[in-house]
Short mmCIF file of C-alpha atoms in Angstrom, two decimals:
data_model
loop_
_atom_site.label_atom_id
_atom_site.label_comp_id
_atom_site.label_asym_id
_atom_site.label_seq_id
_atom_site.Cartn_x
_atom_site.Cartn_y
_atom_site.Cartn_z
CA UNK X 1 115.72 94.12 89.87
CA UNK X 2 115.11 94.86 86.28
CA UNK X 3 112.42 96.74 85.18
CA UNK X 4 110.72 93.37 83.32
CA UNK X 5 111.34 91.81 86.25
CA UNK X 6 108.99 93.85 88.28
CA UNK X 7 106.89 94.00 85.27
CA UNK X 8 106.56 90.26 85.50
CA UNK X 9 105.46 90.43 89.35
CA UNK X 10 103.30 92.91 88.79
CA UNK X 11 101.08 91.75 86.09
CA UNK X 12 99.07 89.26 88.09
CA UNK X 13 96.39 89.41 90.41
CA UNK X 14 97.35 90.39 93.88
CA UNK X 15 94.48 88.79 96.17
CA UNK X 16 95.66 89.98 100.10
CA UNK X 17 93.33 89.72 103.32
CA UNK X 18 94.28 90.91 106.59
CA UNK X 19 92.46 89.99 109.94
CA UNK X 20 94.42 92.21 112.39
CA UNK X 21 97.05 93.97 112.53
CA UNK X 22 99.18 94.21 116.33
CA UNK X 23 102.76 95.14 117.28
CA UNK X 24 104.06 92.73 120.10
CA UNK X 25 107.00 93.15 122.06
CA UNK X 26 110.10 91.45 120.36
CA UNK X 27 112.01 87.86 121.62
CA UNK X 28 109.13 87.01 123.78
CA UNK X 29 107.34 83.77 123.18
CA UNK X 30 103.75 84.31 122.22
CA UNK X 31 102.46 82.75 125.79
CA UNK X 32 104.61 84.38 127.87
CA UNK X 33 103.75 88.11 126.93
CA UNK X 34 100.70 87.74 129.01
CA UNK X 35 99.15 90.92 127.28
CA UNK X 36 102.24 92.38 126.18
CA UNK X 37 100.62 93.79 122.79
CA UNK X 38 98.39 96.07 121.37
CA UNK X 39 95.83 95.44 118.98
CA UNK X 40 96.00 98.45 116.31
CA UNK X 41 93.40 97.55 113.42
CA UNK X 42 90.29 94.48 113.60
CA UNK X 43 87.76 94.18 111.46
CA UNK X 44 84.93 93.32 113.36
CA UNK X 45 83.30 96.54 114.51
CA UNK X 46 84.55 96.51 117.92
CA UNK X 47 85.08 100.15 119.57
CA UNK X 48 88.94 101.50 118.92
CA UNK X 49 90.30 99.13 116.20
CA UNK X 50 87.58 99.43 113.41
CA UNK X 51 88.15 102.07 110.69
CA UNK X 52 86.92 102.88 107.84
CA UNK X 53 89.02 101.40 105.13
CA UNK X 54 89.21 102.36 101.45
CA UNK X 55 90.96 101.43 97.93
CA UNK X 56 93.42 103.77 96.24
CA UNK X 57 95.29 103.32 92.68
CA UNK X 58 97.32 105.01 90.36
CA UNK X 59 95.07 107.55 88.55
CA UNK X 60 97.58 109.99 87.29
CA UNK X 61 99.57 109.43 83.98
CA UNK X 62 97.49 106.86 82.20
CA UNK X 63 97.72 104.57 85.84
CA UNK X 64 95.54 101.78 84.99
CA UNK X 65 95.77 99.48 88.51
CA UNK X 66 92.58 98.65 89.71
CA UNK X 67 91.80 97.47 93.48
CA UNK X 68 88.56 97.29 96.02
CA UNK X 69 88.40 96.63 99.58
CA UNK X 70 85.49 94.64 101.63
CA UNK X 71 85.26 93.55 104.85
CA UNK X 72 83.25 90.04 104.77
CA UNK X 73 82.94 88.26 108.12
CA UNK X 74 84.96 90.34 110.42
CA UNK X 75 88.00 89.89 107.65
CA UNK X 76 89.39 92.56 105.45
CA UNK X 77 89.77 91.84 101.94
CA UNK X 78 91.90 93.43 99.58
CA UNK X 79 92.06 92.65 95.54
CA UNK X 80 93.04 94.29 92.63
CA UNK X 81 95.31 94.38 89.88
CA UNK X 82 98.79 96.12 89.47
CA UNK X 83 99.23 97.33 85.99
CA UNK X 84 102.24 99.07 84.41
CA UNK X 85 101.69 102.82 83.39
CA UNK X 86 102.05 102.65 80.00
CA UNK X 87 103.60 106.46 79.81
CA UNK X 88 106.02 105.75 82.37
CA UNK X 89 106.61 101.86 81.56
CA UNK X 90 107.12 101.25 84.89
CA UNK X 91 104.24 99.37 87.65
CA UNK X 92 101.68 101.50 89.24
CA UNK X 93 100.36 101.25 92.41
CA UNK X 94 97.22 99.81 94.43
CA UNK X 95 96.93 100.24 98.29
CA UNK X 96 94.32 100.68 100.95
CA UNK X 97 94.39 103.01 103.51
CA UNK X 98 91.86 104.72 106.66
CA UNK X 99 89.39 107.34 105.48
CA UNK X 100 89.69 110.83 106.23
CA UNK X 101 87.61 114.00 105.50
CA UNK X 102 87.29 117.65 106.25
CA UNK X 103 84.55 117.11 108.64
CA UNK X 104 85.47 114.16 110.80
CA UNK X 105 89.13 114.06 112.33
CA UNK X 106 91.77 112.05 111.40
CA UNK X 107 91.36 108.14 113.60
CA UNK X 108 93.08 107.47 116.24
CA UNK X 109 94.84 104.23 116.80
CA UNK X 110 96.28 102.80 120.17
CA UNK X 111 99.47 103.78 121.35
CA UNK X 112 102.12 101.20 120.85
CA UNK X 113 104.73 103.14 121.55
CA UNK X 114 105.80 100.97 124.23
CA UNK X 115 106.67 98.35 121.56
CA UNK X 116 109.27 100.94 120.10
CA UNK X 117 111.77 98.73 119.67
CA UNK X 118 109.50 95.22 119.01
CA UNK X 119 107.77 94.41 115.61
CA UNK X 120 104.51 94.92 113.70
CA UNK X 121 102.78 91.37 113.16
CA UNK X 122 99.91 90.65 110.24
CA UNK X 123 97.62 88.11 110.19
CA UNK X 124 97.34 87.66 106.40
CA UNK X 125 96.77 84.83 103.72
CA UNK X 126 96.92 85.30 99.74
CA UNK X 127 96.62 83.94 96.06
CA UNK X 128 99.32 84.77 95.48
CA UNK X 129 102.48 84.09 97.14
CA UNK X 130 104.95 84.39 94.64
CA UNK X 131 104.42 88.32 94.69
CA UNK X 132 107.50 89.94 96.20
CA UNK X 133 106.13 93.79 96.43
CA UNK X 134 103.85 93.51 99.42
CA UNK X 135 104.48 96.31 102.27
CA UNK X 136 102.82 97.94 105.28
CA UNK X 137 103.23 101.89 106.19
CA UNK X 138 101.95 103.42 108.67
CA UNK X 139 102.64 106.90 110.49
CA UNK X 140 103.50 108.12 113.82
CA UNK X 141 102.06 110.98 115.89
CA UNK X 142 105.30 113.43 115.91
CA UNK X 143 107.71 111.37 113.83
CA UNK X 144 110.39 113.32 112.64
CA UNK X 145 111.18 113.51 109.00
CA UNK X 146 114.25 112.27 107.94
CA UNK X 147 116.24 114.81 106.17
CA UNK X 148 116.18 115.55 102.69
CA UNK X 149 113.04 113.36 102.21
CA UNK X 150 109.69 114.82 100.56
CA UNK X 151 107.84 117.31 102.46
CA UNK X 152 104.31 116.53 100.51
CA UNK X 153 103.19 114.26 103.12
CA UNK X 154 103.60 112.93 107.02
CA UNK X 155 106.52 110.69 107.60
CA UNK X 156 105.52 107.22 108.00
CA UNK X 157 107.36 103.77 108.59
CA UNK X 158 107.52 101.47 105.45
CA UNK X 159 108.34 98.05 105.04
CA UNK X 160 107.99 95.27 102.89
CA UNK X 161 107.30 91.70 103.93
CA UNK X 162 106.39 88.33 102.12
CA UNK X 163 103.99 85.88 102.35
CA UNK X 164 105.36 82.23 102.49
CA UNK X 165 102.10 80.00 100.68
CA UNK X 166 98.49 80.30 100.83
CA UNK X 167 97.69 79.52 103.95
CA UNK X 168 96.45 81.92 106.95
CA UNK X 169 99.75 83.09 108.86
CA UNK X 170 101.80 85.95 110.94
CA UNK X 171 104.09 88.37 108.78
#
């Protein structure tokens, strides 16, 4: 796509809110896994899939994106803006990710890596539909970086998904 074309989907108000996030095993009808998934991320306090949660954006080069994230009644919410950078002329970013710091570790999630070769499902429901830039990352304990790719950071899985209407529904 062109770069006014991205320009044009990012200028509006992303609005995004998550209630879990699970990886199932792929091709099996919902009631016949019979607890053939894992839970990863809720956000209702309960022991192993709460996290701390928090907002980044684009604060180098003039980035002017702005986000926050809440969680209100066990739901996460994530809203912002996506703004161009106005030195590069191209969109900036907003994104939330799990908090880390020099004194406590790094979380731990639940090992899915039974459901290697299943899917990642969201629960998710937006304002805005028509936005075509959402995606989900997350990393891997020992993933292997691809080579040639950047060495400034962990490898993680990314990819980018779509939200069909307003509604509450599985990506």
């Amino acid at each position: 796509s062109t770069m006014s074309e991205i320009a044009a989907q990012v200028k509006h108000q992303l609005q995004f809110e998550a209630k879990e996030i699970m990886s199932k095993k792929q091709d099996i009808p919902e009631h016949e896994q019979n607890g053939e998934s894992v839970t990863l991320v809720t956000f209702d306090n309960a022991k192993g899939t709460t996290y701390s949660w928090r907002s980044m954006n684009d604060p180098v080069m003039g980035g002017q994106s702005h986000s926050s994230f809440s969680i209100e009644s066990s739901e996460g919410h994530f809203k912002g803006t996506c703004a161009i950078v106005p030195f590069l002329k191209a969109p900036g970013f907003c994104k939330i990710g799990t908090q880390r710091s020099l004194i406590r570790a790094a979380p731990k999630f639940a090992d899915a890596s039974r459901f290697i070769d299943g899917a990642l499902y969201l629960e998710v429901e937006t304002t805005t539909p028509e936005y075509e830039g959402y995606k989900v990352a997350f990393g891997a304990k020992n993933a292997k970086r691809p080579p040639g790719s950047m060495h400034h950071s962990s490898p993680t899985f990314k990819a980018g998904f779509k939200i069909p209407g307003k509604g509450r529904t599985t990506v």
